[in-house]
Amino acid sequence: MAKITMREAISQALWEEMERDPKVFILGEEVGLWGGTYAVTKGFFDHFGAERVRDTPIAEAAIVGAAIGAALTGLRPVAELMTINFAFSAMDHIVNEAAKLHYMFAGQMVLPMVIRAVGGGGRQLGATHSQTPDAVFAHFPGLKVVAPGTPADAKGLLKAAIRSNDPVLFIEHATLYQTRGEVPDGELIVPIGKSKIQRLGRDVTLVTYSKMLEVSMKAAEQLAAEGIEVEIVDLRSLRPLDMDPVLESLKKTNRAVIVEEGWKSYGVGAEIASRIYEEAFDFVDAPIKRVAQAEVPLPYNRTLEQMALPNAADVVKAVKEVL
Amino acid sequence: MDKQTGLKLYHEMVLIRRTEEKAAELYQQGKIGGFLHLYIGQEAVSTGLISARLPQDRVITAYRDHGVAINCGLPAKEILAEMLGKVTGVSRGKGGSMHLADVSKNFWGGHAIVGAHLPLAAGLALGDLYQKQDGVTICMFGDGATNIGYFHEALNLSKVWNLPVLWVCENNQYGMGTAVDRASAVSQIRQKAEGYGMTNSRVDGMNLVAVREAAQKILSEIRNGSGPQLLEITTYRYRGHSMGDPERYRKPEEIHLWQEQDPIGIFRRHLLDNGLAVEAELNAEDDAVEEEIREAVIFAESSPEPQAEELFRDIYVEA
């Protein structure tokens, strides 16, 4: 078991899968010679060559569209979008093509492809480069959406995504790349569509994922110091969504807080809360609380930006409100 | 062209026209839902083009896809069944008129978002290049698609990566109801390839022989490493953009002018003038098409509706 960063974990997953299967290749902006905007593919170009680590023009529709086409021929492309904000330029290809072709042509077309995209705020990149629009993408049947919160899950889920025969949007968080965590040695596959209990507790169920797992863990420590034990369920996949661990935990604690980085309106929290009310209403002892980003385009100014993003104090407050 | 090929291609063109006429009838009877975009008038484009492909060449097109589907070898009965939403349709009734495909015949659809399939075509061609296969991807689209960004992203990428793809613009003079000159900065679509340093050409799409010969030459060049090329094929649709088009944007005289150069008539004359067929043989093909259509309609109408479980089938490969 080695303690490595999220960046190293993602890089390892890509490297191992490319070594294992010659059909796996990478395409995207600056993935090759540059080594990846976030240095995830550093060293790949020299090792795997220009055919398998393909620098593209700045043309997101072409990147995702070409990945779809290549996947249709049996290849396993991993398309990198420099940030998830740029995915909107490829929205048509993600939503109208990748998520639809298998169904619309009655199973004739198979798309074993991954779109890696970096999301999240907190780096003073302004409103257009700081979004967490995960819920938008999770809306569409036909697409799988994964967003890991630990290095081990990042590695295992990315390997599972690359081996999947369905299109997977793999969302990384820009401020998690330096986060370190234990990653088991050897082959590591984490199945898509399985939530995980990341912390055991008896008082309140915290449902979260990606960067907000880190925030929730921090809040949990503060709460523990006050004798409040929260249980943390990490969704890991937004679609398919695994509610079982959420419901099991809720039935134990009877209280839930959902922590997401994106906006509250029409968000992940809205979905989870509805599902809890629909599927375990009798077990809910207090109104479910949602912690989410302030409903503003994220500002550049550091103080304002931090005000808008959910933090551990927000989580602590919400937990106390449901108790 | 030998006699057998001539008769086969004549058959395909007539089959397309009769399939479309029958589809229009079925639409008017309320048996076909959604949109219906007919290929009548443009038959020589895809018949000539697709006749030049080798089996390993992939074909992908837009939503005006019935003719292309027939040329790629999809049976008329399965096409009509799809239009009727039947489970025996090529996409089990879940795609409809705009989403025909049969990947076993290297026909990759039927895509209904204007221009969106062009980047897919680049990817199909990349797949062949990567796997060192000698197929060429033939990507067809209308003149209207050349004004959307996808066209430009895809052409640029194909040139940068030297992809084996033939971009085919079917210029039928109108993007829905907007004439080419009212929507495109250049009236010859082929000029747009110049901006990407891409070899380009233009051919009369009412003349099957001209289309076929141009396509044979270009496909061979691409197969031998010329890189991507763009072929503009000028043509005309006799019917509206889709069923229910009020056609306020053109005059009947204009349609009649083009109908005088009917692609089926021109090819029929070509076969007769060059001794490739006699009247009786062509009439026999006409009759054979009639019978094929008759059977296709019976097949489509008598086919079952999809079962309820079809609704949740094929959302994912791995549920």
XYZ file of C-alpha atoms in Angstrom, chain B residues 14-308:
295
model
C -35.888 3.406 -58.615
C -36.151 1.583 -55.310
C -35.197 4.731 -53.441
C -37.772 6.791 -55.288
C -40.565 4.316 -54.814
C -39.667 3.774 -51.154
C -39.841 7.521 -50.631
C -43.129 7.869 -52.475
C -44.567 5.060 -50.407
C -43.185 6.611 -47.215
C -44.902 9.895 -48.095
C -48.166 8.006 -48.538
C -47.772 6.200 -45.226
C -46.930 9.486 -43.554
C -50.047 11.089 -44.933
C -52.042 8.157 -43.640
C -50.627 8.902 -40.193
C -48.710 5.629 -40.030
C -45.301 7.311 -39.853
C -44.726 9.757 -37.024
C -42.216 12.494 -36.366
C -40.295 14.034 -39.216
C -39.849 12.553 -42.669
C -37.186 13.901 -45.034
C -37.433 12.521 -48.534
C -34.522 11.880 -50.888
C -36.502 12.217 -54.116
C -34.396 14.028 -56.710
C -31.101 13.211 -55.021
C -30.995 9.484 -55.841
C -27.964 9.675 -58.143
C -25.860 11.245 -55.400
C -25.752 8.395 -52.947
C -26.292 5.674 -55.550
C -23.274 6.842 -57.536
C -21.206 7.576 -54.476
C -21.880 4.408 -52.519
C -21.448 2.259 -55.639
C -17.813 3.356 -55.640
C -17.043 2.178 -52.115
C -15.325 -1.009 -51.048
C -16.852 -3.116 -48.273
C -14.354 -1.758 -45.726
C -15.400 1.831 -46.431
C -17.613 3.271 -43.714
C -20.593 5.450 -44.554
C -22.165 8.000 -42.234
C -24.778 10.561 -43.140
C -27.324 13.047 -41.844
C -31.055 12.626 -41.287
C -32.012 12.439 -44.978
C -30.836 8.890 -44.816
C -33.318 6.540 -46.490
C -31.595 6.546 -49.862
C -28.145 6.090 -48.409
C -29.458 3.203 -46.333
C -30.789 1.471 -49.427
C -27.511 1.979 -51.265
C -25.654 0.522 -48.292
C -27.743 -2.624 -48.626
C -30.396 -2.195 -45.961
C -33.588 -3.911 -47.115
C -36.474 -1.559 -47.946
C -38.764 -3.634 -45.730
C -36.612 -3.011 -42.645
C -36.385 0.675 -43.475
C -40.147 1.016 -43.822
C -40.634 -1.059 -40.672
C -38.383 1.360 -38.808
C -40.391 4.299 -40.095
C -43.525 2.584 -38.824
C -41.835 2.108 -35.467
C -41.921 -1.661 -35.676
C -39.608 -4.009 -33.845
C -38.480 -5.453 -37.184
C -37.056 -2.066 -38.140
C -33.303 -1.621 -38.445
C -33.231 0.141 -35.074
C -36.065 -1.930 -33.571
C -38.402 0.997 -33.941
C -36.425 3.171 -31.548
C -34.590 5.314 -34.056
C -37.175 6.282 -36.637
C -36.728 7.761 -40.081
C -33.750 9.928 -39.165
C -31.797 7.203 -37.376
C -31.343 4.285 -39.719
C -28.148 2.269 -39.376
C -26.704 -1.167 -39.956
C -23.157 -1.371 -38.751
C -22.791 -4.883 -40.186
C -23.050 -3.183 -43.582
C -20.680 -0.440 -42.510
C -23.507 2.071 -42.480
C -23.070 4.152 -39.330
C -26.317 6.151 -39.424
C -28.513 8.394 -39.751
C -27.613 11.428 -37.505
C -30.139 14.140 -36.904
C -28.192 17.016 -35.369
C -26.952 19.082 -38.293
C -23.195 18.701 -38.673
C -22.700 16.741 -35.461
C -21.771 13.533 -37.239
C -18.778 15.110 -38.954
C -16.518 14.848 -35.904
C -17.770 11.246 -35.539
C -16.653 10.591 -39.094
C -13.210 11.905 -38.228
C -13.175 9.410 -35.365
C -14.271 6.517 -37.586
C -11.451 7.363 -39.960
C -9.048 7.659 -37.043
C -10.105 4.167 -35.994
C -9.065 2.800 -39.368
C -5.829 4.759 -39.439
C -4.929 3.682 -35.889
C -5.673 0.031 -36.630
C -3.865 0.195 -39.977
C -6.951 -0.748 -41.982
C -7.384 0.623 -45.481
C -11.001 1.717 -45.254
C -12.082 5.219 -46.182
C -14.873 6.886 -44.235
C -17.441 8.516 -46.495
C -19.221 11.288 -44.629
C -22.257 12.856 -46.296
C -23.922 16.066 -45.184
C -26.000 18.871 -46.632
C -24.970 22.358 -47.649
C -26.548 23.685 -44.455
C -24.118 21.680 -42.328
C -21.136 23.559 -43.716
C -22.094 26.681 -41.786
C -21.910 25.108 -38.351
C -18.720 24.891 -36.310
C -18.596 21.092 -36.289
C -17.900 21.107 -40.026
C -14.881 23.313 -39.564
C -13.563 21.495 -36.498
C -13.866 18.178 -38.290
C -12.294 19.284 -41.571
C -9.414 20.894 -39.754
C -8.813 17.841 -37.574
C -8.992 15.498 -40.551
C -6.320 17.490 -42.336
C -4.072 17.881 -39.295
C -4.215 14.120 -38.689
C -4.292 13.174 -42.366
C -7.367 11.024 -41.854
C -8.752 8.761 -44.590
C -12.081 10.488 -44.927
C -14.064 11.705 -47.913
C -16.230 14.677 -46.998
C -19.232 14.737 -49.296
C -21.422 17.799 -49.371
C -24.770 17.156 -50.973
C -25.579 20.664 -52.066
C -29.304 20.530 -52.728
C -29.463 24.337 -52.826
C -31.364 24.843 -49.578
C -30.735 24.356 -45.871
C -34.381 23.808 -44.956
C -35.871 26.888 -46.660
C -32.774 29.053 -46.743
C -30.967 29.186 -50.075
C -27.218 28.545 -50.004
C -26.444 32.150 -50.986
C -28.475 33.438 -48.054
C -26.623 31.305 -45.505
C -23.135 30.609 -46.786
C -20.396 33.166 -47.405
C -19.354 31.217 -50.496
C -21.819 29.682 -52.908
C -19.536 26.856 -53.992
C -19.246 24.768 -50.865
C -16.043 23.154 -52.124
C -14.292 26.500 -51.594
C -14.524 25.946 -47.846
C -12.039 23.103 -48.134
C -9.488 25.554 -49.527
C -9.172 27.135 -46.105
C -7.871 23.813 -44.814
C -5.517 23.200 -47.729
C -7.724 20.281 -48.672
C -8.103 18.878 -52.177
C -11.639 19.492 -53.361
C -13.858 19.044 -56.372
C -17.415 19.482 -57.577
C -19.600 17.187 -59.624
C -23.109 17.153 -61.087
C -25.239 15.088 -58.742
C -28.023 14.486 -61.225
C -25.646 12.332 -63.252
C -24.940 8.997 -61.591
C -22.058 8.141 -63.900
C -20.290 11.419 -63.171
C -20.736 10.971 -59.416
C -19.542 7.371 -59.511
C -16.450 8.152 -61.545
C -15.519 11.103 -59.353
C -15.999 9.021 -56.220
C -13.980 6.087 -57.578
C -11.074 8.356 -58.377
C -11.121 10.209 -55.069
C -11.611 7.109 -52.910
C -8.638 5.511 -54.606
C -6.529 8.605 -53.983
C -7.494 8.714 -50.307
C -6.842 4.984 -49.932
C -3.404 5.614 -51.329
C -2.659 8.275 -48.761
C -3.783 11.554 -50.299
C -5.340 12.599 -47.017
C -8.893 13.823 -46.681
C -10.724 15.382 -49.611
C -13.989 17.212 -50.053
C -16.384 16.468 -52.880
C -19.317 18.778 -53.472
C -22.179 17.113 -55.286
C -24.772 19.510 -56.640
C -28.315 18.239 -56.589
C -31.893 19.152 -55.828
C -34.678 17.777 -53.710
C -38.003 17.755 -55.471
C -39.981 17.530 -52.272
C -39.986 19.870 -49.297
C -37.352 19.801 -46.583
C -39.640 17.479 -44.686
C -43.287 16.554 -44.928
C -45.414 19.603 -44.262
C -42.966 22.108 -45.766
C -45.058 25.020 -47.152
C -42.292 25.695 -49.715
C -42.664 29.460 -49.711
C -38.995 29.850 -50.524
C -39.040 28.529 -54.098
C -41.205 28.623 -57.190
C -42.709 25.582 -58.925
C -40.880 26.597 -62.131
C -37.557 26.080 -60.385
C -38.562 22.570 -59.337
C -39.741 21.768 -62.866
C -36.445 22.950 -64.298
C -34.565 20.446 -62.143
C -37.108 17.706 -62.786
C -36.251 17.971 -66.448
C -32.826 16.666 -65.462
C -34.225 13.805 -63.476
C -31.386 11.574 -62.293
C -33.290 8.366 -62.965
C -34.248 9.532 -66.465
C -30.680 10.568 -67.230
C -29.286 7.226 -66.109
C -31.979 5.288 -67.917
C -31.055 7.117 -71.110
C -27.380 6.443 -70.463
C -27.997 2.719 -70.155
C -30.072 2.652 -73.343
C -27.735 4.870 -75.370
C -24.688 2.845 -74.410
C -26.287 -0.498 -75.094
C -26.132 -1.501 -71.442
C -29.830 -2.233 -71.280
C -32.944 -2.401 -73.416
C -36.337 -0.942 -72.514
C -37.773 -4.304 -71.556
C -34.997 -4.940 -69.061
C -35.463 -1.561 -67.407
C -39.211 -2.046 -67.283
C -38.599 -5.392 -65.640
C -36.525 -3.622 -62.976
C -39.355 -1.148 -62.460
C -41.750 -4.048 -61.978
C -39.374 -5.804 -59.611
C -39.169 -2.648 -57.494
C -42.967 -2.426 -57.398
C -43.137 -5.964 -56.092
C -40.365 -5.311 -53.567
C -42.170 -2.245 -52.247
C -45.473 -4.070 -52.090
C -43.907 -6.827 -50.004
C -42.023 -4.315 -47.889
C -45.198 -2.489 -46.967
C -46.942 -5.742 -46.062
C -43.937 -6.736 -43.967
C -43.775 -3.383 -42.200
C -47.487 -3.097 -41.557
C -47.863 -6.646 -40.324
C -44.767 -6.543 -38.115
C -45.318 -6.371 -34.361
C -44.929 -3.270 -32.240
C -41.997 -3.375 -29.809
C -42.795 -5.038 -26.481
C -42.801 -2.914 -23.336
